[in-house]
Each structure stands twice: as structure tokens, then as C-alpha cells.
Short mmCIF file of C-alpha atoms in Angstrom, two decimals:
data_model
loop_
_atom_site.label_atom_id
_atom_site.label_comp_id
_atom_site.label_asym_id
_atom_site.label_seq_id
_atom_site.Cartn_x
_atom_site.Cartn_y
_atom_site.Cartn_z
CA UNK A 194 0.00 0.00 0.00
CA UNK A 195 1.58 3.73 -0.30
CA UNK A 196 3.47 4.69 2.54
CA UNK A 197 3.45 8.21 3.54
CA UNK A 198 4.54 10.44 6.35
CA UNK A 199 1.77 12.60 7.94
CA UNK A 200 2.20 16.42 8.70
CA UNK A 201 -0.38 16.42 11.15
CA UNK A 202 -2.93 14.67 13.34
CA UNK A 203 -3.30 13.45 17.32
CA UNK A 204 -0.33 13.65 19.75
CA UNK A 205 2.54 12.04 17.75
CA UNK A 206 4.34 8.91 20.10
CA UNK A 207 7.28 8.24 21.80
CA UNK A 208 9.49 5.52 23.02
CA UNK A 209 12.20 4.75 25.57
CA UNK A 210 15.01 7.33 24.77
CA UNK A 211 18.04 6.38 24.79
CA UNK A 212 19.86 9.98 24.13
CA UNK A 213 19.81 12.46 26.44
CA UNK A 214 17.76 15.22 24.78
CA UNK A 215 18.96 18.96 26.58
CA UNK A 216 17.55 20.96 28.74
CA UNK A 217 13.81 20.75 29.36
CA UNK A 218 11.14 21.98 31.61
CA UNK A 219 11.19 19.92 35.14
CA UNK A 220 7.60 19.61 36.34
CA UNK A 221 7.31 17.53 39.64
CA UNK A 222 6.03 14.30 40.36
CA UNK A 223 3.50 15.49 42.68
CA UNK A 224 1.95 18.37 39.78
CA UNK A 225 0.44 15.12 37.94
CA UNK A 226 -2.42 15.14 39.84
CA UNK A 227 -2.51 11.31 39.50
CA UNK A 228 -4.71 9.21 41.55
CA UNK A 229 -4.59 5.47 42.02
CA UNK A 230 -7.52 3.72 43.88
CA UNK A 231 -6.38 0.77 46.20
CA UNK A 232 -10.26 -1.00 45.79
CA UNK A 233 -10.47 -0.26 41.92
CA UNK A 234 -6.75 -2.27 41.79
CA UNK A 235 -7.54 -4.89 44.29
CA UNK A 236 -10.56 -5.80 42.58
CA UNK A 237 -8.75 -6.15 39.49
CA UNK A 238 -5.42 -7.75 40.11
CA UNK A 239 -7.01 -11.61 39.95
CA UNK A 240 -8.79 -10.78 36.82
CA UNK A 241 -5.77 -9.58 35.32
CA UNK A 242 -3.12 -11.74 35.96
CA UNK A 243 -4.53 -14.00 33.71
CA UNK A 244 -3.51 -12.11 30.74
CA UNK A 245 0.09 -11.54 32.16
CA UNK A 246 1.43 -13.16 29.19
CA UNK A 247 -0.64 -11.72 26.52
CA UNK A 248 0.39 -7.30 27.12
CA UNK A 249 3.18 -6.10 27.62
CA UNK A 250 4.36 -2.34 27.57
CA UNK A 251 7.65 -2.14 26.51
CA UNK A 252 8.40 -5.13 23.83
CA UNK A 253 11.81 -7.68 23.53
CA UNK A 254 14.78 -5.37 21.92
CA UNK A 255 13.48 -1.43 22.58
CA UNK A 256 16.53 1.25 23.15
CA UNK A 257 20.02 0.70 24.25
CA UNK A 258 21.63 -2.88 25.09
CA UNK A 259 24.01 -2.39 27.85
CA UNK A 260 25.99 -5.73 28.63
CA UNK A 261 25.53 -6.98 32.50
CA UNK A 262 28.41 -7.74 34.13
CA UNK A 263 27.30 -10.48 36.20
CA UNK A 264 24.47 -12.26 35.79
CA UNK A 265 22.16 -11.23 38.90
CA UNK A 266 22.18 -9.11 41.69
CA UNK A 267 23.03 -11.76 44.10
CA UNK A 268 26.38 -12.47 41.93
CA UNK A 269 27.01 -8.81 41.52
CA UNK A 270 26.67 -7.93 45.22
CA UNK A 271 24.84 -6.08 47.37
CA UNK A 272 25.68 -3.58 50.13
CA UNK A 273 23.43 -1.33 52.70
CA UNK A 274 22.20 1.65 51.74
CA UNK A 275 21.47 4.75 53.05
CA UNK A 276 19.12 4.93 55.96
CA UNK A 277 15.41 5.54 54.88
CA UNK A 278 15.29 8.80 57.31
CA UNK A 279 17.92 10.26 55.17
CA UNK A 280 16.19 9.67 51.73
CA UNK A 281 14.17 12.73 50.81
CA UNK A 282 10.77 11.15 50.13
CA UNK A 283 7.68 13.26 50.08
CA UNK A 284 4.65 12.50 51.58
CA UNK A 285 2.34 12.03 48.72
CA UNK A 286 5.40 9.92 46.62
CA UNK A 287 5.40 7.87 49.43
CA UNK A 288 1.21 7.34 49.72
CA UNK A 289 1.42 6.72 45.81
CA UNK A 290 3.87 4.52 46.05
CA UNK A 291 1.78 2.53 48.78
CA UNK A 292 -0.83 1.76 46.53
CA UNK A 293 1.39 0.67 43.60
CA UNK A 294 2.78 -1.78 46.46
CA UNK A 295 -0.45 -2.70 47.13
CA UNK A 296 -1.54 -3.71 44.03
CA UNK A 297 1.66 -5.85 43.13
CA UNK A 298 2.92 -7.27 46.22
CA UNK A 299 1.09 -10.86 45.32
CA UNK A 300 3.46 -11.46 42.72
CA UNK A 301 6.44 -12.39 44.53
CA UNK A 302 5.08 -14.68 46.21
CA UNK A 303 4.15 -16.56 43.76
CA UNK A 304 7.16 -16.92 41.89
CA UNK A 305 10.99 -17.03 41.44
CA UNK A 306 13.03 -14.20 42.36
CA UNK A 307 15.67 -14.30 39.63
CA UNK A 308 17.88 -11.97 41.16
CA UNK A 309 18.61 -14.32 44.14
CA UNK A 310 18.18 -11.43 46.76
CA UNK A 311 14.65 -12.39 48.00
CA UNK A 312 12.10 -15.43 48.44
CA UNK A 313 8.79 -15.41 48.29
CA UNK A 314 7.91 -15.45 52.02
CA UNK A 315 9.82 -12.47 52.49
CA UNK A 316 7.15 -10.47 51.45
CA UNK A 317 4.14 -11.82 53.51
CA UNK A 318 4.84 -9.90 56.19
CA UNK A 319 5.04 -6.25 54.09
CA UNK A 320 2.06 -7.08 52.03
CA UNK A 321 0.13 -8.21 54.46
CA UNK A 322 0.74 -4.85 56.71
CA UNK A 323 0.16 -2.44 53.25
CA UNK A 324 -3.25 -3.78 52.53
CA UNK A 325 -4.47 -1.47 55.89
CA UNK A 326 -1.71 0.82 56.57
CA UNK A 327 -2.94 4.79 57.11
CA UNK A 328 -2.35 6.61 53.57
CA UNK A 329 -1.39 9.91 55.14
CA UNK A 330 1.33 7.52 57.01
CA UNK A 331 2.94 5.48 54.32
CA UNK A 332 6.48 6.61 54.41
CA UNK A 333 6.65 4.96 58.57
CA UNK A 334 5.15 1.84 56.08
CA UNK A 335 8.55 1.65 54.09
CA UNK A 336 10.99 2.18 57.13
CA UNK A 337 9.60 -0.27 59.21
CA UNK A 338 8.97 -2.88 56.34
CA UNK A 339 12.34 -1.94 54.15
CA UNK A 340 15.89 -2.20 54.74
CA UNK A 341 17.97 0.21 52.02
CA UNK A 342 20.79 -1.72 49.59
CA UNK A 343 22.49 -0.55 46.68
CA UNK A 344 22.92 -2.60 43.64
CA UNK A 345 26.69 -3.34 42.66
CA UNK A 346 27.68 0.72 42.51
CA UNK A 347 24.14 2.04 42.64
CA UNK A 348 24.74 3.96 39.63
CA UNK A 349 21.57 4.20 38.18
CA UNK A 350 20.77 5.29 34.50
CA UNK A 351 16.57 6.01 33.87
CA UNK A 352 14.85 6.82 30.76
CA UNK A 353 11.10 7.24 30.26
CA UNK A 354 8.34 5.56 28.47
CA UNK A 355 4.30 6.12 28.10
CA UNK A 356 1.07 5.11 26.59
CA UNK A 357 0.99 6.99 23.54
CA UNK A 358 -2.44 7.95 21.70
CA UNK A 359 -2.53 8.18 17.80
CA UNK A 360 -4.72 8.66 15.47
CA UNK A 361 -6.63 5.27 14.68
CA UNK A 362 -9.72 2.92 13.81
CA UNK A 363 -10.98 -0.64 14.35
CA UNK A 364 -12.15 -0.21 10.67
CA UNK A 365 -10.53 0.62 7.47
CA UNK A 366 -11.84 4.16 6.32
CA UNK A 367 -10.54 7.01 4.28
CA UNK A 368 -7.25 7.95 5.65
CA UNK A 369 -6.72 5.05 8.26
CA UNK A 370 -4.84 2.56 6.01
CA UNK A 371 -1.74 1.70 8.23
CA UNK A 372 -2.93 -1.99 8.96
CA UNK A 373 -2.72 -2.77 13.09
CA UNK A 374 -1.90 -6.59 13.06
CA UNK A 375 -2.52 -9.16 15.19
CA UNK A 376 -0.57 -12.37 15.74
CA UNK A 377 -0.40 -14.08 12.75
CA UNK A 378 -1.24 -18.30 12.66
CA UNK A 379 2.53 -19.33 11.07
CA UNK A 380 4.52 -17.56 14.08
CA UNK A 381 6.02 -19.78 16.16
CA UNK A 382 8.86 -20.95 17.96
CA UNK A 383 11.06 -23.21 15.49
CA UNK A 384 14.47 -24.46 14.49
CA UNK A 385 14.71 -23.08 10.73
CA UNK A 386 15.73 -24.85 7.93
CA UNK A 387 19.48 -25.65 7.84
CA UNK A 388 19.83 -24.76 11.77
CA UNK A 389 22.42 -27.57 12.75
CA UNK A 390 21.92 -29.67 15.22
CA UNK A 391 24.58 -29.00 17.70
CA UNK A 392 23.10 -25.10 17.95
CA UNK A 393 19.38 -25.87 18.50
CA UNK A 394 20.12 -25.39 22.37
CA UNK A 395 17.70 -23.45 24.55
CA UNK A 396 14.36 -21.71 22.89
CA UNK A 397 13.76 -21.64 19.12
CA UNK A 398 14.12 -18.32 17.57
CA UNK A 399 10.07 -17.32 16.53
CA UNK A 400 9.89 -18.36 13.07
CA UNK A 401 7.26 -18.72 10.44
CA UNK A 402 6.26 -22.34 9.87
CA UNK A 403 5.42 -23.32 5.97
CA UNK A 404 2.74 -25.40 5.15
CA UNK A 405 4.49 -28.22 4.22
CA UNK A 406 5.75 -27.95 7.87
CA UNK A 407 9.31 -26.65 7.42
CA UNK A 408 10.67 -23.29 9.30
CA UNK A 409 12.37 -20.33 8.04
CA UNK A 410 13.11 -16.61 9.23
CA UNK A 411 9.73 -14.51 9.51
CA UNK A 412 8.83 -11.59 7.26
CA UNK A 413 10.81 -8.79 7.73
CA UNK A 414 9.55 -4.67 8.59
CA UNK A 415 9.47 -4.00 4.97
CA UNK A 416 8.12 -6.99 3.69
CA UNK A 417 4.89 -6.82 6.20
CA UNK A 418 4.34 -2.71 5.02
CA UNK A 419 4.46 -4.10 1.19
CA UNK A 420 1.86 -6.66 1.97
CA UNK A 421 3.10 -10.24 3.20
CA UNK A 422 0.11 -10.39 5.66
CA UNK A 423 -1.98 -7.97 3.53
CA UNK A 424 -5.42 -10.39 2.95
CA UNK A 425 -5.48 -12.46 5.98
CA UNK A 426 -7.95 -11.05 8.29
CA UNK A 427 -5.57 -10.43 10.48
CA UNK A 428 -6.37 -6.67 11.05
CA UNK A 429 -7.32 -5.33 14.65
CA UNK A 430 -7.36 -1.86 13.66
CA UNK A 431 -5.87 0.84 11.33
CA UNK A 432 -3.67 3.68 12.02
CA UNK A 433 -4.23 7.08 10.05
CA UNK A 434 0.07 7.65 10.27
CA UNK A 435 2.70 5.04 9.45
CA UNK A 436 5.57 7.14 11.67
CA UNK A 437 3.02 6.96 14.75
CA UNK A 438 2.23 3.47 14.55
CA UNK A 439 6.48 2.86 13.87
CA UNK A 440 6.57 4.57 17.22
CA UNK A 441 3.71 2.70 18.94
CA UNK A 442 5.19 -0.69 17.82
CA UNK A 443 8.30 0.36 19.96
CA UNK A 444 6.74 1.19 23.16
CA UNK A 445 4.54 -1.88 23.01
CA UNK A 446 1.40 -0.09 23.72
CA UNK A 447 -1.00 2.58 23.07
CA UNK A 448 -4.64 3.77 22.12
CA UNK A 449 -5.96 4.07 18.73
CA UNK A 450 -8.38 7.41 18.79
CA UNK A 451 -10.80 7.52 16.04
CA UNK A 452 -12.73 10.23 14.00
CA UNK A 453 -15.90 9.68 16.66
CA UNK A 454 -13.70 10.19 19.55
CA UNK A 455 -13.85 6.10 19.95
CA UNK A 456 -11.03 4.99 22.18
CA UNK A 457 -9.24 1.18 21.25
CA UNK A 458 -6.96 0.22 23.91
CA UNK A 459 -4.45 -2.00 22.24
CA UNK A 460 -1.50 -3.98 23.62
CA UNK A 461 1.35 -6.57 23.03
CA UNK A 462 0.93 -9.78 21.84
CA UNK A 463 3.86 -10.77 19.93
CA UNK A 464 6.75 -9.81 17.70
CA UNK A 465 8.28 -11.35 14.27
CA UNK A 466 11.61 -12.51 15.56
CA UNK A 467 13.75 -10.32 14.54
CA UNK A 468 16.14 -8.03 16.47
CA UNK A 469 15.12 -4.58 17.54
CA UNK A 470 17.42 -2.23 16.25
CA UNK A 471 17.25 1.82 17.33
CA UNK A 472 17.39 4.22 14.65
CA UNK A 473 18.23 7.06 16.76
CA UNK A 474 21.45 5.23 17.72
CA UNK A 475 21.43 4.70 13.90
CA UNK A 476 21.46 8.11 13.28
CA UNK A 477 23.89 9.06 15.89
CA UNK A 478 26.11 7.21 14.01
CA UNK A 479 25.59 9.13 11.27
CA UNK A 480 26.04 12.12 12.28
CA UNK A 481 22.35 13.29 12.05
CA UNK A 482 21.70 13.79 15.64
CA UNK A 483 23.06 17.01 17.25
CA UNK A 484 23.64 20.89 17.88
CA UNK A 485 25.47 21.74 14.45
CA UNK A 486 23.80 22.35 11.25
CA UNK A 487 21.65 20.05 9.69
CA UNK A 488 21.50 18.06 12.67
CA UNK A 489 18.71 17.43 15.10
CA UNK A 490 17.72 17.27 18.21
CA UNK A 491 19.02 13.82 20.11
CA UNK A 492 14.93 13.22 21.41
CA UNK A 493 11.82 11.26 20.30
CA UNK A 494 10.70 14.83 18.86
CA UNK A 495 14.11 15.50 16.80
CA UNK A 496 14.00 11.72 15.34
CA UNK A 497 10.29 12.42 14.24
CA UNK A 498 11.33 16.02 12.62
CA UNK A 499 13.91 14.19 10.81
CA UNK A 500 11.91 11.21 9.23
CA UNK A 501 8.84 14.09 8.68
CA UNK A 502 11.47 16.69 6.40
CA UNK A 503 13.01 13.59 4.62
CA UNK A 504 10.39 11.00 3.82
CA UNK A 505 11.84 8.99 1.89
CA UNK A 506 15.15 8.72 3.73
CA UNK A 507 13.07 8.23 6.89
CA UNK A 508 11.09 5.24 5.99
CA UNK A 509 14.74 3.85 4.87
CA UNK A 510 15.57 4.81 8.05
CA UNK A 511 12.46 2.90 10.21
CA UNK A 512 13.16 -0.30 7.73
CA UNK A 513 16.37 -0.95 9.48
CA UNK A 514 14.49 -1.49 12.35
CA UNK A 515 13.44 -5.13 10.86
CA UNK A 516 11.38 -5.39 14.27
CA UNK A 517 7.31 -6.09 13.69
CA UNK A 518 5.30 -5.88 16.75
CA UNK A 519 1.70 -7.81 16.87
CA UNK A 520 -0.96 -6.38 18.91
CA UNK A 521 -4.31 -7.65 20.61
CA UNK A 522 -7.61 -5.23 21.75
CA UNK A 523 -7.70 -4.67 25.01
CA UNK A 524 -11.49 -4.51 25.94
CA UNK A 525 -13.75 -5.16 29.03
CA UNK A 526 -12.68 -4.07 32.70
CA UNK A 527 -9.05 -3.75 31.54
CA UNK A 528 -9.11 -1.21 29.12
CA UNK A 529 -10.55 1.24 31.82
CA UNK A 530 -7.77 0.50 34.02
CA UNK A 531 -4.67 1.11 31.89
CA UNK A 532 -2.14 -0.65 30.23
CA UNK A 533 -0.72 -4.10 31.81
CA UNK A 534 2.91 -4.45 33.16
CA UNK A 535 4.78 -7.77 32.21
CA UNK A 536 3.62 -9.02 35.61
CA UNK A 537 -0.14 -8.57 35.00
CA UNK A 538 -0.64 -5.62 37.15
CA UNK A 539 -1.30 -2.18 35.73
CA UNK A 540 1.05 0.09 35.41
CA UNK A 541 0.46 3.54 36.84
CA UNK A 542 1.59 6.42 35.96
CA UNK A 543 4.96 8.31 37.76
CA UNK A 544 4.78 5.02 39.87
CA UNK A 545 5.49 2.15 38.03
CA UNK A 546 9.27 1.04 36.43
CA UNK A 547 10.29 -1.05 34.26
CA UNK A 548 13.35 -3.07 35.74
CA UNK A 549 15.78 -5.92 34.64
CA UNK A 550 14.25 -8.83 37.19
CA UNK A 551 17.55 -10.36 37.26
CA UNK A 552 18.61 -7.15 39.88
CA UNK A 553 16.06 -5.89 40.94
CA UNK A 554 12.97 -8.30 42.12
CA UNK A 555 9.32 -7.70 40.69
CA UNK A 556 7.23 -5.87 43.32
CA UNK A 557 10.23 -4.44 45.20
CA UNK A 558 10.09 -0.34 46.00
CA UNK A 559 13.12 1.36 44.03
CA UNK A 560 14.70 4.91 45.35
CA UNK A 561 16.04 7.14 41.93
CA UNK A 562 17.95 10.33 43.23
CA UNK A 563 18.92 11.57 39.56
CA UNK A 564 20.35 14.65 37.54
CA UNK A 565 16.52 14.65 36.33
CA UNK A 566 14.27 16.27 39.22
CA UNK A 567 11.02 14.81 37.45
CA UNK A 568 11.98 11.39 38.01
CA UNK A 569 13.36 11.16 41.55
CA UNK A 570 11.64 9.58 44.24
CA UNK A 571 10.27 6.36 44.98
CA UNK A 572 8.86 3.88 42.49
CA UNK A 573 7.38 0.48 42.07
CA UNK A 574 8.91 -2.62 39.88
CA UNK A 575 6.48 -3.44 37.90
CA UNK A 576 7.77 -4.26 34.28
CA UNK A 577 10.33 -5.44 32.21
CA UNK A 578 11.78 -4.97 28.91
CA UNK A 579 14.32 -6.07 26.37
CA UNK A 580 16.38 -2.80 26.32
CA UNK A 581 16.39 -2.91 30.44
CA UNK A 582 19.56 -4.72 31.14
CA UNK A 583 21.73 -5.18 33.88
CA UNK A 584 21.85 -3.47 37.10
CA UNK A 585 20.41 -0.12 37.63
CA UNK A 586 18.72 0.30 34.49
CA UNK A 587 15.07 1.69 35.14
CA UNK A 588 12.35 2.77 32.38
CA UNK A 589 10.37 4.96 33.92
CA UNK A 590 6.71 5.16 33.24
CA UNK A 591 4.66 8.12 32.67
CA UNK A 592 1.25 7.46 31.49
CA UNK A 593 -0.50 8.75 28.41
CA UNK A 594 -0.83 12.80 27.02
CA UNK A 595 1.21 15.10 25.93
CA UNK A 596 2.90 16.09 29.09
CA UNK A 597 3.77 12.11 29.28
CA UNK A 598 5.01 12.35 26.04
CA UNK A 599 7.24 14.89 26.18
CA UNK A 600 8.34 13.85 29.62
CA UNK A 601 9.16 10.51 28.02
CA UNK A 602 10.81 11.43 25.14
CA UNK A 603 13.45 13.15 26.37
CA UNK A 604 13.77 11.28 29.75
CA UNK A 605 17.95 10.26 30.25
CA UNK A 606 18.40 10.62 33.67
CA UNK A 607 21.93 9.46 35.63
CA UNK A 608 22.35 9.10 39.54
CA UNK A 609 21.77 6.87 42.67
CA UNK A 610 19.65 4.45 42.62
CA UNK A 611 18.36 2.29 46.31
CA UNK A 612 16.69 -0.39 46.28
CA UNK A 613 14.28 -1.43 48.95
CA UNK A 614 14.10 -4.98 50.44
CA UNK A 615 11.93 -6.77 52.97
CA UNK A 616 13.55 -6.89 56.35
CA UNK A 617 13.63 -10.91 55.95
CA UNK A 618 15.52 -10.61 53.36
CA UNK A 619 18.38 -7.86 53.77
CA UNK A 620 19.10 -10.08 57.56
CA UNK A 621 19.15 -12.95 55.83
CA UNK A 622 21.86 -11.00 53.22
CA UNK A 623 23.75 -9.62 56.46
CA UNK A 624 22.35 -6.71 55.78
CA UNK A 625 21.64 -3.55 57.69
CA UNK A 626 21.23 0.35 56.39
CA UNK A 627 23.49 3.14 57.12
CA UNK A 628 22.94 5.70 59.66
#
């Protein structure tokens, strides 16, 4: 179908930067006048978990790969942090952060803490105290629940990702003609044709199975926008932009707003098997990102600008990123909530960050003191992602809009990062925080 770049429309999207972006203005958590009901979550969290495996925000492969050096926290090592009196947590951060607790404190009990610093019923005895706990008291809830460690050398590095909201349709219809797909039958997980034996070790790469049963690499980015899926019914909706949905596809996530004001909550189901690659570290490379002339700005907003002035260099540019996401509609009690973490909780906004599991367990409280105001404070571990690697790497989550948009796009924030653990488990560590 023709491809072209739109000049206009809905609030363009974003994904996790990777590039620190300048200076920018530094609203505070507390000015985002988010709310999070603990009965609205509670009621939810059972119904939800179920589709754990289906959503997820940020998909396999977005942003920057750093390499770990060990391969979990426990290896790494450990040490005690500063005391909790001595963090400078506000009031309302810390009655926000409560209810994130709240709502995702189940899952470690229920499962494997990869990063070896916690077991499961090390967290009865917080979870059990949040469910109650006084509101206007919940930063006395993380001192006497929470001992302080740092992370190898609890240098933290934080960038931001959202919900983004483009222009869309659940139908085809004059200018909405960027097909939305879903997963497609022939993906699965393979050995393709010619793989030897001695390397089919471990999962099979997700491949596209042929009908007379053999496997072989999946269509590529450019072969899915000239039409390898084109005629299967495999269309959830249709995007009015092709650079939005590019953009959507890397944050894993978003809405599709239509003409009537119609709101289609869509999320992640799957991806084609092929590696992620960033084209703003592409163009970095090339010498298109920067201060001088004919450069641009280092930010989601500056990679946009670029592929909007040079269309056909642009869409060049987005088919290096072989990378398809697959989508499913998010309907029923779900899609009121907001968009689902990789644990099956939803993620709230200024509260909720993404983590590498393997330091840093799901459900644990996370400290960020960083050269980026907006983003310090406490927050929840509530997602994962294939770009967050290794220790103290956080996405940082920001909700949907423009302000979480531009928050998100330019978010590249470096500093100390604490991370808080059940008392169980820093004594049985050796554990104890600072003075």
C-alpha cells in the first residue's frame, strides 16, 4: 500500500530514549495530579493476571543494550544503603507509592526471584501490613517494612516511556490505512531450515512455519508494510500515520483514537523474531543527531522532525528497524484500568518502572535520586523490557498525554539508585542500612 509520512494529526508517540535530549522543563512528580484507587486495583489484580502473558508495555529489543556484568544481583553484590530517614521522600510519593505496592505485592510470592536477593515469604509480612496501613502515614510503612541496599555501585541510568495515543480505527476508512496486526497463525517458535543440530540449544528463535511444515526466518519490517500479511484477516485496527504506529510498535502499547472520539486500547501480543534495532542510535552514528547544522535534536521529537522533512530517507531509516510488533484489543474491565505491566498488574503512571528482574525483584520499592528532578523519588517494579539490562537500568513510566510524552521522550536521567528490600531478606543478606 503507499506509505506516507503525515504532517499532522493526534499527539505524535514516543518511546524509551536512549539519548539524552537537553535541557527541558522539570515539572514535579507530585503536579500530575494522579490518583490510584487501592479498591479499583484490588478488585482487578485476579482478573488480570490472567492475561500476564498476553500485554506487555515495553516489547523484547526497545533502546540501548548495555551488557551486564554479572548475571544477577546476588552475583554482583549487594551492600546497605542509606538509611530511609535520610532519603528525601515526600509525603504524597510515598502514599502513591503505597498503593502501587499494594496492588503488586502478590506477585512475589508466587514466583521465582531471579535476582537471588529475595524469596517469596519475604514479602508476607510487608504485604500483608500495606493492605491497611494509614495513607497519610505510608512513608513509617517503608521504614519499618524496608531495609535500604544498593545494587553493585548504585549507579543508576533512567529513561522514560508512556502510553501513547494516535490517530486510529478498528475499521478501514478514508485515511486510516496503516494496517494494526494481530498475531499471525505461522509464528512460532522453530528451528529453521538448515539450523544444525549442535546449535538448536535453549528456545527456538520465533519463526514462520510453511505449510508443508518446514521453518524459516519470519517476514521482515518492509516486507509486512508491502503486503506479506496484507489479505489475511488479520487486522485489529488501522492507524491514520505510518511514523506513529512505527513509534507505537516500539513502546509496546498505546490507544488508537478515532474520528468519533472512539477509544481502542491495544497492547502486546507478539513480535516477528527479529532483532530490535534503534534508529536514533542509527542516526547518531551518522552524524544526524546534534547541535550543528543540519543536525537534530538527540529526542523522540528530533528523530520524528527528521523522518517528517526527509520522507523517503526516513522510511529507509524505520526499515532498518526489521522489528514487527503484533498487537491484541484490550477490551472489558481492563481497558478502563490502563495498560498491563509484564507481571499482570497495571502500570500507573509516575509510579510504576520497568526493571531488569535479574537485579532488581518484581514488586520491590526502588529509590532514583537523579540529575533529572522529574523522576526522583520512589517507584514500584512493575515491568520489564528487552532494552532494560543489567543493574540499575530503570524505564520509567509516565502514562498517556502530551505532558507524558514529552516527559518521556526526552527522559535520560543518571544518579543513585536504592533499592528497597523486605527486612527478611536484607538479615538474611547480612544486611543492615546506614545511619
Amino acid at each position: 500500500m503507499p506509505w506516507k509520512a503525515a504532517t499532522s494529526g493526534p499527539s505524535a508517540v514516543t518511546f524509551a530514549a536512549t539519548i539524552r535530549s537537553g535541557s527541558s522543563t522539570r515539572p514535579t512528580r507530585a503536579d500530575s495530579g494522579r490518583r490510584v484507587t487501592q479498591a479499583r486495583l484490588l478488585s482487578c489484580i485476579a482478573m488480570l493476571a490472567l492475561l500476564a502473558s498476553c500485554s506487555r508495555i515495553i516489547p523484547e529489543g526497545a533502546g540501548e543494550q548495555p551488557t551486564p556484568v554479572a548475571p544477577s544481583a546476588a552475583i554482583l553484590g549487594v551492600s546497605a544503603g542509606p538509611s530511609l530517614a535520610s532519603l528525601p521522600i515526600r509525603s504524597v510519593d510515598a502514599s502513591n507509592a503505597l498503593n502501587a505496592f499494594v496492588a503488586s505485592c502478590q506477585v512475589p510470592q508466587r514466583r521465582e526471584d531471579v535476582s537471588g536477593l529475595t524469596q517469596a515469604q519475604d514479602w508476607a509480612a510487608p504485604c500483608d501490613a500495606a493492605a491497611n496501613w494509614p495513607r497519610n502515614d505510608a512513608r513509617r510503612f517503608f521504614t519499618e517494612n524496608f531495609t535500604p541496599v544498593v545494587v553493585g555501585d548504585g549507579q543508576g541510568y533512567a529513561t522514560g516511556y508512556f502510553e501513547p495515543q494516535i490517530a486510529g480505527s478498528r475499521t478501514r476508512r478514508p485515511g486510516f490505512d496503516q494496517p494494526v496486526y494481530g498475531v499471525p497463525a505461522d509464528l512460532e517458535r522453530c528451528w529453521r531450515e538448515g539450523t544444525p543440530e549442535t546449535e538448536r540449544e535453549g528456545r527456538a528463535p520465533l519463526s514462520r512455519r510453511l505449510p508443508d511444515g518446514r521453518c524459516v526466518e519470519y517476514f521482515t519490517r518492509a516486507q509486512i508494510e508491502d503486503g506479506a500479511l496484507a489479505g489475511r484477516g488479520l487486522e485489529i485496527g488501522w492507524a491514520a500515520d505510518p511514523v506513529e504506529l512505527f513509534f507505537l510498535q516500539i513502546q509496546g502499547s498505546g490507544q488508537l483514537i478515532g474520528p468519533d472520539g472512539e477509544v481502542v486500547r491495544i497492547g502486546y501480543a507478539g513480535q516477528n523474531g527479529h532483532a530490535y534495532t534503534g534508529i536514533g542510535g542509527l542516526m547518531r552514528e551518522r552524524g544526524l543527531l546534534g547541535n550543528g547544522p543540519g543536525q537534530y535534536a538527540g529526542s523522540m521529537q528530533g528523530i520524528m522532525q527528521y523522518i517528517r522533512e526527509n520522507p523517503a530517507a526516513g522510511r529507509a531509516l524505520m526499515r532498518e528497524n526489521e522489528s514487527w510488533v503484533f498487537f491484541r484489543v484490550l477490551d472489558g474491565p481492563n481497558a478502563q484500568i490502563g495498560p498491563l505491566g509484564s507481571i499482570g498488574v497495571p502500570v500507573t503512571a509516575e509510579n510504576s518502572v520497568a526493571v531488569d528482574p535479574n537485579f532488581v525483584p518484581y514488586g520491590a520499592p526502588v529509590f532514583l535520586d537523579l540529575d533529572r528532578d522529574e523522576a526522583d523519588g520512589l517507584w514500584v517494579a512493575q515491568d520489564t523490557g528487552g532494552a532494560i539490562k543489567g543493574a540499575n537500568r530503570f524505564d520509567t513510566f509516565w502514562g498517556a498525554g502530551d505532558r507524558a510524552r514529552e516527559i518521556a521522550g526526552g527522559m535520560s536521567g543518571r544518579g543513585q539508585a536504592v533499592v528497597l528490600l523486605p527486612k527478611a531478606s536484607a538479615r538474611r543478606l547480612g544486611l543492615r542500612e546506614r545511619p
